[in-house]
Coordinates of C-alpha atoms in Angstrom, one line a residue:
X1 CA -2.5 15.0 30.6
X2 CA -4.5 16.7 28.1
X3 CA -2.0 18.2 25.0
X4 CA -2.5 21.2 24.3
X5 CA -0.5 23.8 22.2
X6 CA 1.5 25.1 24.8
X7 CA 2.4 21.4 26.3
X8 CA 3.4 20.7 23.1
X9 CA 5.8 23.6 23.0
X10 CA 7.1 23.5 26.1
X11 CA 7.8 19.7 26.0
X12 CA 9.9 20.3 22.5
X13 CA 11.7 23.2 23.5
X14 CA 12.9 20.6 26.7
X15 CA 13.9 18.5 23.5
X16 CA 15.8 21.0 21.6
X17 CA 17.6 22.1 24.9
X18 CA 18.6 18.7 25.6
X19 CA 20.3 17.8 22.4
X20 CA 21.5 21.4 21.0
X21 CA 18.2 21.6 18.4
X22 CA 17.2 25.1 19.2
X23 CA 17.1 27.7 16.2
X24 CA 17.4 25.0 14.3
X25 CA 14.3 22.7 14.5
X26 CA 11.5 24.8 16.2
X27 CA 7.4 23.9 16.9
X28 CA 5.6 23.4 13.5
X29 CA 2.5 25.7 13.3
X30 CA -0.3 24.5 15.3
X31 CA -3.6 25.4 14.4
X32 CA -6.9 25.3 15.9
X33 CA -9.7 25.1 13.6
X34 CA -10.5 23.9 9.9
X35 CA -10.6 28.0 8.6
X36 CA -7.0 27.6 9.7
X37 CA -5.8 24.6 8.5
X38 CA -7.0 25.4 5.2
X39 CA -5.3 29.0 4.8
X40 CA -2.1 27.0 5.7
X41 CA -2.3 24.5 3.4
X42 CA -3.9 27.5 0.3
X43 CA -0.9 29.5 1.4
X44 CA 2.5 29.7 0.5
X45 CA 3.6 28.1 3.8
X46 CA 1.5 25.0 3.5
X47 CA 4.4 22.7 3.3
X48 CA 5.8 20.6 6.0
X49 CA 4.1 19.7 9.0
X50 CA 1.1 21.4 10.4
X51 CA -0.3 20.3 13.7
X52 CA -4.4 20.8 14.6
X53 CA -5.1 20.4 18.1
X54 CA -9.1 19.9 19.1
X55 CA -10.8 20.8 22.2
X56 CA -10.4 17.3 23.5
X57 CA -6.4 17.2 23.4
X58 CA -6.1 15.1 20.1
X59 CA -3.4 16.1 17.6
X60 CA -3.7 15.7 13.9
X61 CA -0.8 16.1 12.1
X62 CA -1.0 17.2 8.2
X63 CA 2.0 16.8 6.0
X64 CA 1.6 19.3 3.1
X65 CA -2.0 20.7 1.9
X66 CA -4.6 18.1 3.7
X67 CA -2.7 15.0 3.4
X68 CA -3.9 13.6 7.4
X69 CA -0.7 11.4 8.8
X70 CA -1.4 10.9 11.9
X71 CA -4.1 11.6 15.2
X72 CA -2.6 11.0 18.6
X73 CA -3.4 12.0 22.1
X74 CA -0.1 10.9 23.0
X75 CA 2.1 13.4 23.5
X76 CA 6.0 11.0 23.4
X77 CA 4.4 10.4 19.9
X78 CA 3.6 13.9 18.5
X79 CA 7.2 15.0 19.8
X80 CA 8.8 12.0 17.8
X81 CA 6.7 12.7 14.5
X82 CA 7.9 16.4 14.8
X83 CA 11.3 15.1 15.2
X84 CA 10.9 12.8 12.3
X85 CA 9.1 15.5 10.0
X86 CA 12.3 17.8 11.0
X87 CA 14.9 15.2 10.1
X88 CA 13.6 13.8 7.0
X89 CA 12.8 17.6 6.1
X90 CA 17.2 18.4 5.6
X91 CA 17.0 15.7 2.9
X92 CA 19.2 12.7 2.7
X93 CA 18.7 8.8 2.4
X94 CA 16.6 7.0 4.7
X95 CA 18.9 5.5 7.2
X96 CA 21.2 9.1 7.6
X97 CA 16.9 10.0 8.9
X98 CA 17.4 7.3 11.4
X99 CA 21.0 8.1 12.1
X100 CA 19.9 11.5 12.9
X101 CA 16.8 10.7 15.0
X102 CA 19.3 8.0 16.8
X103 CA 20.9 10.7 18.4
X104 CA 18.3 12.6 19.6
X105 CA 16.7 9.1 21.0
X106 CA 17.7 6.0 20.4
X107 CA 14.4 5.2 20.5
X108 CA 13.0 6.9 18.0
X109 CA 15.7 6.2 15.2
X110 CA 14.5 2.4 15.7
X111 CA 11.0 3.7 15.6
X112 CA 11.9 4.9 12.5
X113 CA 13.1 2.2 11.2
X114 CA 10.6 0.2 12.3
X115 CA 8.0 2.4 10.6
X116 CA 5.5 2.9 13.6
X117 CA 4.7 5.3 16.4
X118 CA 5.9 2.7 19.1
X119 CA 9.8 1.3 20.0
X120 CA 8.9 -2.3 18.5
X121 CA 12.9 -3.3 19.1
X122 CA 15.4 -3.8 16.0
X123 CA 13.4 -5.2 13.2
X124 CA 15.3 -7.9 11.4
X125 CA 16.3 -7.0 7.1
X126 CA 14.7 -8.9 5.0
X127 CA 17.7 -10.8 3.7
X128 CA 16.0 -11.9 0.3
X129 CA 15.3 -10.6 -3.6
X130 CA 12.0 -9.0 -3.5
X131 CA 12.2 -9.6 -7.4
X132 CA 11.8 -13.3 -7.0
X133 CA 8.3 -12.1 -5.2
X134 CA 5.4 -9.8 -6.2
X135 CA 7.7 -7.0 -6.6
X136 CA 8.8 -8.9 -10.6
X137 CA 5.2 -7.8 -11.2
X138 CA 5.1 -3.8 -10.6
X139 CA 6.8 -2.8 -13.7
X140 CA 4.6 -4.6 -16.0
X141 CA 1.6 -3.6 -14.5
X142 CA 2.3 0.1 -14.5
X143 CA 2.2 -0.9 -18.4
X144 CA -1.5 -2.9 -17.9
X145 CA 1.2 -5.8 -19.0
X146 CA 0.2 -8.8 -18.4
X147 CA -3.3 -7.7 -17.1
X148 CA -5.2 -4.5 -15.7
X149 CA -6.2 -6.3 -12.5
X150 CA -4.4 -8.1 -10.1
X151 CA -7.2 -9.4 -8.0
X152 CA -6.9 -11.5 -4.6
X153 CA -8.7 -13.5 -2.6
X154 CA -8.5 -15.4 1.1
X155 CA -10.7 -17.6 2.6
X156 CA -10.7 -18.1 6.7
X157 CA -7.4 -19.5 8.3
X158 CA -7.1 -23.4 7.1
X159 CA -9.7 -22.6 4.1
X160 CA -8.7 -21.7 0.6
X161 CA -11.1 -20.2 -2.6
X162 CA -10.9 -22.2 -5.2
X163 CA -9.3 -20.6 -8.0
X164 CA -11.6 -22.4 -10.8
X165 CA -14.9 -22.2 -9.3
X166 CA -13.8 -18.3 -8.2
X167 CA -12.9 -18.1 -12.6
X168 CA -16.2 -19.5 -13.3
X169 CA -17.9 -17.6 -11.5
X170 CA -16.6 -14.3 -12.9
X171 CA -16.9 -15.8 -16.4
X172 CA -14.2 -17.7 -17.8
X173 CA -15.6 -20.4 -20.6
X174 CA -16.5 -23.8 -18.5
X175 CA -14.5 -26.0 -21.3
X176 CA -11.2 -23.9 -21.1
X177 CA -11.3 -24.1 -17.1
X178 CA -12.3 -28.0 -17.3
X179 CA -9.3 -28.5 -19.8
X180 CA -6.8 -27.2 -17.6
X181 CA -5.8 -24.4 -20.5
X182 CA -3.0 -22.7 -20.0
X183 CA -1.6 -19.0 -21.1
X184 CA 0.9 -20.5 -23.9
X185 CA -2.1 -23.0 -25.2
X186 CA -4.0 -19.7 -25.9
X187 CA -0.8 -17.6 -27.1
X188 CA -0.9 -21.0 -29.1
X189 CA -3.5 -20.8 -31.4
X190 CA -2.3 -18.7 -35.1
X191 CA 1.2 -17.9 -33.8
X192 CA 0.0 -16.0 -31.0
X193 CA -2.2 -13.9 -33.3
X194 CA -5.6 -15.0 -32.4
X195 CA -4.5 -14.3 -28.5
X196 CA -3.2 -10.6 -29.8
X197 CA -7.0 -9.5 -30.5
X198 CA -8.5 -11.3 -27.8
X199 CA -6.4 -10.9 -24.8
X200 CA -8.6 -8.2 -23.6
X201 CA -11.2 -10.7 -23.2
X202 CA -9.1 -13.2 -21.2
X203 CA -7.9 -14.0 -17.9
X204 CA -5.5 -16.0 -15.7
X205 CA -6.1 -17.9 -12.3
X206 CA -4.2 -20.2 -9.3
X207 CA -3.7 -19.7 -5.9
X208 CA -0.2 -19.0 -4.3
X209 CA 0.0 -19.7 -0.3
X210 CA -3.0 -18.8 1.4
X211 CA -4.4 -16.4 -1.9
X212 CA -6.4 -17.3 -5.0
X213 CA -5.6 -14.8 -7.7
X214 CA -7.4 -13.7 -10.8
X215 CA -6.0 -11.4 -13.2
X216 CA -8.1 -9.1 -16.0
X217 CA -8.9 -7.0 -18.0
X218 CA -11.7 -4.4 -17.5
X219 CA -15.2 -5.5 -16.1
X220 CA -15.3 -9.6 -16.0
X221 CA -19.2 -10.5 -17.5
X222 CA -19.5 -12.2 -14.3
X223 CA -18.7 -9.5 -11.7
X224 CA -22.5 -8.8 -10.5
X225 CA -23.0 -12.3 -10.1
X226 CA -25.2 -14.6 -7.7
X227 CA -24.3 -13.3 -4.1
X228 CA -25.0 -16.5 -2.8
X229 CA -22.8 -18.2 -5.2
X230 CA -20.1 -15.3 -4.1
X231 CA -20.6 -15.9 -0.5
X232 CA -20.5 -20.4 -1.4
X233 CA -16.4 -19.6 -2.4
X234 CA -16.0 -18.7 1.7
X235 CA -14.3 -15.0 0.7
X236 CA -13.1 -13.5 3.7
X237 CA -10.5 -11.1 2.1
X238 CA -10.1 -9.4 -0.7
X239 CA -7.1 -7.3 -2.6
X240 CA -7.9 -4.8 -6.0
X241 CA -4.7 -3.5 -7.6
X242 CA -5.9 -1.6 -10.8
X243 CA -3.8 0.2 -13.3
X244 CA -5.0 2.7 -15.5
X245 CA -1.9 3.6 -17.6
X246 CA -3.7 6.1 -20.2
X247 CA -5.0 8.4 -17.0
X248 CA -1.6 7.5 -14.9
X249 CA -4.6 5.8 -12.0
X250 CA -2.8 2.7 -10.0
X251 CA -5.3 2.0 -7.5
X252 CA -5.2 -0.2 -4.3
X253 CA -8.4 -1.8 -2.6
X254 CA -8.5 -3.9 0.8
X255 CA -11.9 -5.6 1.6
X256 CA -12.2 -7.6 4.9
X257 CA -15.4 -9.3 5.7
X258 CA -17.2 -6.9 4.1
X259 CA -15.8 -3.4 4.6
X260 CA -13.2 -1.8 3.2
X261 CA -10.1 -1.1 4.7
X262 CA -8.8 2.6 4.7
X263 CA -8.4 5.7 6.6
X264 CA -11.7 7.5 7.8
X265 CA -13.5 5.0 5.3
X266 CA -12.0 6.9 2.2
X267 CA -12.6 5.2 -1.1
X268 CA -10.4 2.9 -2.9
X269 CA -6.8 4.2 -2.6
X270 CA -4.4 5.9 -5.7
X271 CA -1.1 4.6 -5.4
X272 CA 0.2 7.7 -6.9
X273 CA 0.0 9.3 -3.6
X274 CA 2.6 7.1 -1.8
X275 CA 5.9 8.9 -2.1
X276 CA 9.5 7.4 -0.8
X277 CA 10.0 8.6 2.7
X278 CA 6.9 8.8 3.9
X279 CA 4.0 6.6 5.1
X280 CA 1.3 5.9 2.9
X281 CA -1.2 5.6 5.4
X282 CA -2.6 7.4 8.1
X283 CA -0.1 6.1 11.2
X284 CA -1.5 4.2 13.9
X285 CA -4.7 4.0 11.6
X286 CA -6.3 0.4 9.8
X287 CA -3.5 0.6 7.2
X288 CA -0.5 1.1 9.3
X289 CA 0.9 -2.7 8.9
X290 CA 1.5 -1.4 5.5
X291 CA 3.2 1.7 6.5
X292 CA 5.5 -0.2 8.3
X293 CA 6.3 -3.1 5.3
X294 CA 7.0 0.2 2.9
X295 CA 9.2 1.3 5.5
X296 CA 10.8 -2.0 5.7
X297 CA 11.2 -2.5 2.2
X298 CA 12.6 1.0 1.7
X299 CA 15.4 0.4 4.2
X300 CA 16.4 -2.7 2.8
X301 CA 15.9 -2.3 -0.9
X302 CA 16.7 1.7 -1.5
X303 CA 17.3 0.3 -5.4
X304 CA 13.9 -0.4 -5.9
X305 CA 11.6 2.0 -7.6
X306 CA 8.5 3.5 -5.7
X307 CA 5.7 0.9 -7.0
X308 CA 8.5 -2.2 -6.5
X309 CA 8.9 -1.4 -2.9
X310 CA 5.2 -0.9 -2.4
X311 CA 4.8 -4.7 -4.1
X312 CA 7.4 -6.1 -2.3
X313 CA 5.7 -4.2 1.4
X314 CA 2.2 -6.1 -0.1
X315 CA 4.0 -9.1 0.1
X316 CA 5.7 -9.3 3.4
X317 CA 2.4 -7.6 5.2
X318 CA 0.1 -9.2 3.4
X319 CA 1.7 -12.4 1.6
X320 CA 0.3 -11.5 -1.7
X321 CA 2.5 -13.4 -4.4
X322 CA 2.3 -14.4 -8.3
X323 CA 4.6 -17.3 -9.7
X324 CA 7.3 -15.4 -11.8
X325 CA 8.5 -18.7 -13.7
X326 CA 4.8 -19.7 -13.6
X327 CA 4.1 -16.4 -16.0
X328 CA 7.1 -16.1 -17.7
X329 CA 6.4 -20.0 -19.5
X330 CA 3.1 -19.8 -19.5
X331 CA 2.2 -22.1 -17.6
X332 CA -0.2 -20.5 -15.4
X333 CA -3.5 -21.4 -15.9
X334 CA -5.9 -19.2 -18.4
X335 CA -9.0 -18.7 -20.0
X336 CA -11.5 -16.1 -22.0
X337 CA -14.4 -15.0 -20.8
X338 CA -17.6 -17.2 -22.3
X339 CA -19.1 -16.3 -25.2
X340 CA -16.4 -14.0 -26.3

């Protein structure tokens, strides 16, 4: 059947009849062209959800100015997400949202909870400290402390990048990498004073699980290196997390064989955008897996702050980790860039 406004409204007011909603959650607007869209979202009602419905019977959904959070042509789904906009609208914490959308459908309260736009079943808590995981990290890095960068990378399933050569490659001196140098060997040298004026020219490397990691500052002298000597290392994947504290910038960047992984190929990602409550990501689109980690680790860690739970959500979606005790003696491995 194809949606069109009036399908959508008659199939919510059924909705609103059935479990005592009417006058109190109605249809959202639902415009019909760009001109539209924009004088809702320039105007003083563009808040809350604004539906656009195309020729074709797919329905965008637009939380708040242009922010795109979903494109369906089914209409079950559009009817949950207005549900969902509705009940997380009245405020509240995240599972009195599920509660509420528990007793219009049962359904849809575990959707909810789930994070996605289908009825996956109960989802399981997580049942651990996220602190213990990536999640230690977020604080410090919204401070560039230890490093601006937290860069990933994964080979192909039973293959792993090796985190020297990867360190060589992008620079690191060849006798610090063949010594085995660690971060307190360099915080060492003077009492730690030498390290002080040339951290900014250093780096650290390992692999945890199935990722190699390399952490910096700014532009590594070996970034525009040999493509061939790139491709050798057998880098499938690839994870950017960069923090520009002085311009309050926190970026996130997926690569996957080549192409970047976002919604409607959008550039690399500000994390400033993701907001508790609300999925990050376009729903149903390449980056939903994460929508539905955040979701996850909102549920089951409400005590966590906004950039912990988005850590902890890289972790469990992605299994992105550092070594906590690792950093905290120094003992992960380290080096500064040759020649500096």
């Amino acid at each position: 059947m194809k949606i069109t406004p009036q399908t959508i409204a008659e199939a919510w007011q059924q909705v609103a009849e059935r479990h005592g909603l009417e006058g109190e959650v109605g249809v959202p607007l639902i415009v019909g062209t760009d001109d539209a869209l924009e004088e809702w979202a320039e105007g003083e009602e563009g808040v809350g959800l604004c539906l656009m419905v195309d020729e074709g019977g797919a329905v965008r959904g637009y939380m708040g100015g242009y922010q795109d959070s979903f494109v369906t042509r089914d209409l079950e789904q559009v009817l949950y997400l207005i549900a969902e906009a509705a009940m997380r609208g009245r405020g509240g914490t995240l599972e009195e949202v599920a509660e509420a959308l528990d007793r219009i459908e049962p359904a849809w309260g575990r959707r909810f909870r789930s994070g996605g736009l289908d009825d996956t079943g109960p989802v399981e808590a997580c049942g651990r400290d996220p602190l213990e995981g990536l999640a230690w990290m977020a604080g410090l890095w919204r401070e560039q402390d230890p490093y601006t960068t937290l860069a990933f990378f994964r080979a192909a399933p039973g293959e792993s990048v090796d985190a020297e050569e990867l360190a060589l490659l992008y620079g690191a001196d060849p006798a610090q990498v063949a010594a085995g140098t660690r971060l307190k060997d360099l915080k060492a040298v003077n009492g730690g004073r030498d390290h002080w004026d040339r951290q900014w020219q250093s780096c650290c490397f390992g692999q945890v699980g199935e990722w190699t990691f390399l952490l910096h500052h700014e532009t590594p002298p070996g970034s525009f290196a040999d493509k061939e000597a790139y491709a050798a290392l057998g880098i499938r994947e690839s994870v950017w997390l960069t923090a520009t504290m002085a311009k309050a910038i926190y970026t996130f960047d997926y690569v996957r064989d080549g192409r970047r992984i976002a919604d409607d190929e959008q550039g690399v990602i500000e994390l400033i955008w993701y907001d508790r409550g609300r999925a990050p990501y376009q729903r149903g689109g390449p980056l939903d897996f994460l929508n539905r980690a955040v979701r996850r680790a909102e549920l089951d860690h409400p005590e966590l702050s906004e950039f912990e739970l988005y850590f902890h959500a890289l972790e469990e979606s992605l299994g992105l980790s550092l070594p906590r005790r690792v950093f905290a003696e120094g003992e992960v491995r380290a080096a500064y860039w040759a020649g500096e």
